[in-house]
Short mmCIF file of C-alpha atoms in Angstrom, two decimals:
data_model
loop_
_atom_site.label_atom_id
_atom_site.label_comp_id
_atom_site.label_asym_id
_atom_site.label_seq_id
_atom_site.Cartn_x
_atom_site.Cartn_y
_atom_site.Cartn_z
CA MET A 109 125.99 103.66 74.92
CA SER A 110 129.51 103.47 73.44
CA ASP A 111 131.39 100.35 72.36
CA GLU A 112 133.93 100.91 75.12
CA MET A 113 131.22 100.69 77.71
CA LYS A 114 130.06 97.41 76.32
CA ALA A 115 133.63 96.11 76.10
CA ASN A 116 133.87 94.80 79.62
CA PRO A 117 130.48 93.49 80.65
CA GLU A 118 131.86 90.41 82.43
CA GLU A 119 133.69 92.59 84.95
CA GLU A 120 130.54 94.49 85.73
CA THR A 121 128.30 91.47 85.94
CA GLY A 122 130.93 89.75 88.10
CA LEU A 123 130.76 92.54 90.64
CA GLY A 124 127.01 92.60 90.48
CA GLU A 125 126.76 88.82 90.81
CA ALA A 126 129.03 88.82 93.86
CA GLY A 127 126.90 91.46 95.50
CA LEU A 128 123.73 89.68 94.56
CA GLU A 129 125.11 86.44 96.02
CA VAL A 130 125.69 88.17 99.37
CA PHE A 131 122.16 89.52 99.32
CA ARG A 132 120.72 86.12 98.35
CA ASP A 133 122.48 84.57 101.35
CA THR A 134 121.03 87.31 103.54
CA VAL A 135 117.56 86.64 102.13
CA GLU A 136 117.97 82.92 102.87
CA GLU A 137 118.88 83.74 106.47
CA PHE A 138 115.93 86.09 106.58
CA LEU A 139 113.59 83.36 105.32
CA ALA A 140 114.76 81.15 108.20
CA ALA A 141 112.69 83.48 110.41
CA ALA A 142 109.64 81.55 109.19
CA ASP A 143 110.69 78.47 111.15
CA VAL A 144 108.64 77.11 114.06
CA ARG A 145 111.69 77.19 116.37
CA VAL A 146 111.75 80.98 116.03
CA VAL A 147 108.25 81.29 117.48
CA TYR A 148 108.41 78.65 120.22
CA GLY A 149 111.29 78.98 122.65
CA GLU A 150 113.28 76.21 124.28
CA PRO A 151 111.04 74.19 126.65
CA ILE A 152 111.77 74.77 130.32
CA GLN A 153 111.31 71.75 132.54
CA HIS A 154 110.53 72.43 136.20
CA ASP A 155 109.71 69.31 138.23
CA ASP A 156 106.63 67.85 136.55
CA THR A 157 105.83 71.03 134.64
CA LEU A 158 106.97 71.90 131.14
CA ILE A 159 106.84 75.53 130.05
CA ILE A 160 107.08 76.57 126.40
CA PRO A 161 107.24 80.32 125.70
CA ALA A 162 105.64 81.52 122.46
CA ALA A 163 106.29 84.78 120.67
CA GLU A 164 105.34 86.39 117.40
CA VAL A 165 108.11 87.51 115.09
CA LEU A 166 107.76 90.13 112.39
CA CYS A 167 110.70 90.85 110.19
CA GLY A 168 111.11 92.79 107.02
CA MET A 169 114.00 93.67 104.81
CA GLY A 170 114.77 95.18 101.46
CA PHE A 171 117.78 96.03 99.38
CA GLY A 172 118.85 97.35 96.07
CA LEU A 173 121.87 97.01 93.81
CA GLY A 174 123.19 99.09 91.03
CA SER A 175 126.18 99.33 88.76
CA GLY A 176 127.33 101.49 85.93
CA SER A 177 130.26 102.61 83.85
CA GLY A 178 131.21 105.52 81.74
CA THR A 179 133.90 107.11 79.62
CA SER A 180 135.49 110.48 79.94
CA THR A 181 135.96 112.90 77.08
CA ASP A 182 138.96 114.36 78.89
CA LYS A 183 142.10 113.85 76.77
CA ASP A 184 144.45 113.75 79.74
CA ALA A 185 146.84 110.82 79.18
CA GLU A 186 147.60 110.40 82.92
CA LYS A 187 143.99 109.88 83.87
CA PRO A 188 142.05 106.77 82.87
CA ASN A 189 139.35 107.63 80.40
CA ARG A 190 136.87 105.02 81.52
CA GLY A 191 135.60 103.66 84.79
CA SER A 192 132.91 101.62 86.36
CA GLY A 193 131.38 101.11 89.75
CA SER A 194 128.72 99.28 91.61
CA GLY A 195 126.98 99.71 94.89
CA GLY A 196 124.17 98.46 96.98
CA GLY A 197 122.32 99.10 100.13
CA GLY A 198 119.70 97.57 102.28
CA GLY A 199 118.01 97.56 105.61
CA GLY A 200 115.76 95.49 107.75
CA ARG A 201 114.12 95.14 111.09
CA ILE A 202 113.02 92.32 113.34
CA LEU A 203 110.29 92.76 115.91
CA SER A 204 109.54 90.11 118.49
CA ARG A 205 106.85 90.06 121.14
CA ALA A 206 105.87 87.47 123.72
CA VAL A 207 102.34 86.20 123.06
CA ALA A 208 101.68 83.28 125.39
CA VAL A 209 103.16 80.59 127.56
CA VAL A 210 102.19 76.95 127.18
CA VAL A 211 102.15 75.25 130.56
CA ALA A 212 101.99 71.46 130.59
CA SER A 213 101.66 69.63 133.88
CA PRO A 214 100.27 66.23 134.90
CA GLU A 215 96.93 68.01 135.54
CA GLY A 216 96.71 69.10 131.93
CA VAL A 217 97.87 71.60 129.35
CA ARG A 218 96.88 75.25 129.33
CA VAL A 219 97.84 78.31 127.30
CA GLU A 220 98.43 81.40 129.44
CA PRO A 221 98.32 84.65 127.46
CA VAL A 222 101.00 87.32 127.93
CA ILE A 223 99.27 90.69 128.09
CA ASP A 224 101.24 93.81 127.19
CA LEU A 225 99.45 96.49 129.22
CA THR A 226 101.63 99.30 127.87
CA LYS A 227 100.60 98.61 124.28
CA ILE A 228 96.95 98.27 125.24
CA ALA A 229 97.10 101.57 127.15
CA LEU A 230 98.70 103.28 124.15
CA ALA A 231 95.99 101.93 121.84
CA GLY A 232 93.35 103.11 124.32
CA LEU A 233 94.86 106.60 124.37
CA THR A 234 94.93 106.67 120.56
CA ALA A 235 91.27 105.66 120.44
CA MET A 236 90.46 108.35 123.01
CA GLY A 237 92.40 110.80 120.85
CA PHE A 238 90.15 109.99 117.88
CA MET A 239 87.02 110.58 119.97
CA VAL A 240 88.27 113.78 121.62
CA GLY A 241 89.50 115.10 118.27
CA MET A 242 86.10 114.49 116.73
CA MET A 243 84.38 116.21 119.70
CA PHE A 244 86.61 119.26 119.34
CA ARG A 245 85.91 119.36 115.61
CA MET A 246 82.19 119.23 116.26
CA ASN A 247 82.37 121.98 118.87
CA SER A 248 84.47 124.22 116.65
CA HIS A 249 81.86 123.83 113.89
CA ARG A 250 79.02 124.61 116.30
CA HIS A 251 80.61 127.66 117.93
CA GLY A 252 82.40 128.82 114.80
CA ILE A 253 82.19 132.39 113.47
CA PRO A 254 79.05 132.72 111.29
CA ARG A 255 79.48 133.47 107.62
CA ILE A 256 78.97 137.10 106.56
CA GLU A 257 76.21 137.25 104.04
CA GLU A 258 76.54 139.98 101.45
CA MET B 239 104.21 91.33 91.62
CA PRO B 240 105.01 90.38 95.21
CA VAL B 241 104.53 86.75 96.15
CA ILE B 242 102.22 86.32 99.13
CA GLU B 243 102.20 82.98 100.91
CA MET B 244 100.36 81.75 103.98
CA LEU B 245 101.86 78.67 105.57
CA SER B 246 101.12 76.53 108.60
CA LYS B 247 103.98 74.57 110.10
CA THR B 248 104.38 72.11 112.94
CA GLY B 249 107.36 71.86 115.23
CA GLU B 250 109.13 69.10 117.11
CA PRO B 251 106.74 67.25 119.48
CA GLN B 252 107.55 67.57 123.17
CA ARG B 253 106.70 64.78 125.57
CA ILE B 254 105.62 65.28 129.17
CA GLY B 255 104.24 62.29 131.06
CA LYS B 256 101.46 60.74 129.03
CA LEU B 257 101.04 63.80 126.84
CA GLU B 258 102.68 64.84 123.61
CA LEU B 259 102.66 68.51 122.65
CA THR B 260 103.10 69.60 119.04
CA PRO B 261 103.43 73.34 118.48
CA MET B 262 101.94 74.86 115.33
CA ASN B 263 102.66 78.23 113.81
CA GLN B 264 101.30 80.35 110.98
CA VAL B 265 103.55 82.26 108.63
CA LEU B 266 102.64 85.09 106.30
CA LYS B 267 105.40 85.52 103.77
CA ILE B 268 105.56 88.41 101.33
CA GLN B 269 108.45 88.29 98.89
CA PHE B 270 109.25 91.28 96.74
CA PRO B 271 109.98 90.66 93.07
CA GLY B 272 113.55 89.83 92.11
CA ASP B 273 114.52 88.57 95.58
CA HIS B 274 114.98 92.17 96.67
CA GLY B 275 113.59 91.62 100.14
CA GLY B 276 110.40 90.69 101.84
CA LEU B 277 108.36 90.50 104.97
CA ILE B 278 107.74 87.58 107.30
CA TRP B 279 105.12 87.50 110.01
CA ASN B 280 105.51 84.38 112.08
CA ARG B 281 103.12 83.76 114.94
CA PRO B 282 102.07 80.84 117.14
CA LYS B 283 98.78 79.30 116.07
CA ALA B 284 97.99 76.37 118.34
CA VAL B 285 99.32 73.50 120.39
CA VAL B 286 98.13 70.00 119.57
CA VAL B 287 97.93 67.82 122.68
CA ARG B 288 97.87 64.06 122.13
CA SER B 289 97.42 61.65 124.99
CA ASP B 290 98.49 58.01 125.03
CA ASP B 291 94.87 56.84 124.86
CA GLY B 292 94.57 58.48 121.42
CA GLN B 293 92.70 61.63 122.42
CA GLU B 294 93.67 64.78 120.55
CA GLN B 295 93.00 68.32 121.64
CA ILE B 296 93.89 71.54 119.86
CA LEU B 297 94.58 74.50 122.12
CA PRO B 298 94.58 77.79 120.18
CA VAL B 299 97.19 80.37 121.11
CA THR B 300 95.30 83.67 121.26
CA ASP B 301 97.18 86.95 121.15
CA VAL B 302 95.12 88.85 123.72
CA THR B 303 97.22 92.02 123.35
CA ARG B 304 96.60 92.24 119.59
CA VAL B 305 92.88 91.54 119.97
CA ALA B 306 92.59 94.27 122.63
CA ILE B 307 94.56 96.78 120.55
CA TRP B 308 92.45 96.23 117.41
CA ALA B 309 89.23 96.30 119.42
CA MET B 310 90.19 99.63 120.98
CA LEU B 311 91.29 101.20 117.71
CA ALA B 312 88.15 99.95 115.95
CA GLY B 313 86.04 101.29 118.83
CA GLY B 314 87.75 104.68 118.62
CA ILE B 315 87.28 105.00 114.86
CA LEU B 316 83.67 103.75 115.06
CA GLY B 317 82.95 106.16 117.91
CA ALA B 318 84.39 109.05 115.93
CA ILE B 319 82.31 108.12 112.87
CA ILE B 320 79.11 107.83 114.94
CA MET B 321 79.81 111.22 116.56
CA GLY B 322 80.42 112.76 113.16
CA LEU B 323 77.18 111.33 111.74
CA THR B 324 75.18 112.47 114.78
CA PHE B 325 76.61 115.96 114.41
CA ARG B 326 75.69 116.09 110.71
CA ARG B 327 72.09 115.12 111.51
CA ARG B 328 71.83 117.79 114.22
CA GLN B 329 73.49 120.53 112.19
CA PRO B 330 70.32 121.78 110.33
CA GLU B 331 68.47 122.17 113.67
CA THR B 332 71.21 124.40 115.12
CA GLU B 333 71.37 126.56 112.01
CA GLU B 334 67.68 127.48 112.22
#
């Protein structure tokens, strides 16, 4: 690393710090997903009945930052012989799914589950796929071409 | 090393008639080193029902869909393993 590259570290760290600050704010917002209010929706009052929807929330995110600088050996006076840059990128996803509904009435409180039949059917088909795949594998072994013995 | 945390939180109590409902949730928090991201799994755990006469009841919030999905996948894998083991036991008989 040359002395010129080390000459302006504040500029580089300033850029990096600004970027990092933005990402820290994003992480703080992301961490707010752990709150109870995210899982339980606004209560709905209907006559004597209170309904509270409940959902599960899964969110993930990640990011990276980088910066660097360098000098050019080009002796062109019009062009700057050193430069620096920084960049970053990130991504994330939030998944939410209704799990249950809490119904409170003067008769009592009950938790009604929300059943996602599509997901259950897909899981059932995957399980069937495992079984059928194994059956095919077994059959192919049984009816396979016998080895030629020398 | 990622930081893994399991937390249980309670929300604002809701009042209906003589009952007070307090929602509870469970949070699994995985934070990657250097604040470079993470994962949060937030799900409802239970509802605590308190009546004016001091009785307390905890109603668990069960995710029936997740239970069914895992049961089916576990059944499928277990079935495949059992079929594979049965086939291995029968294989010497068929070769004879």
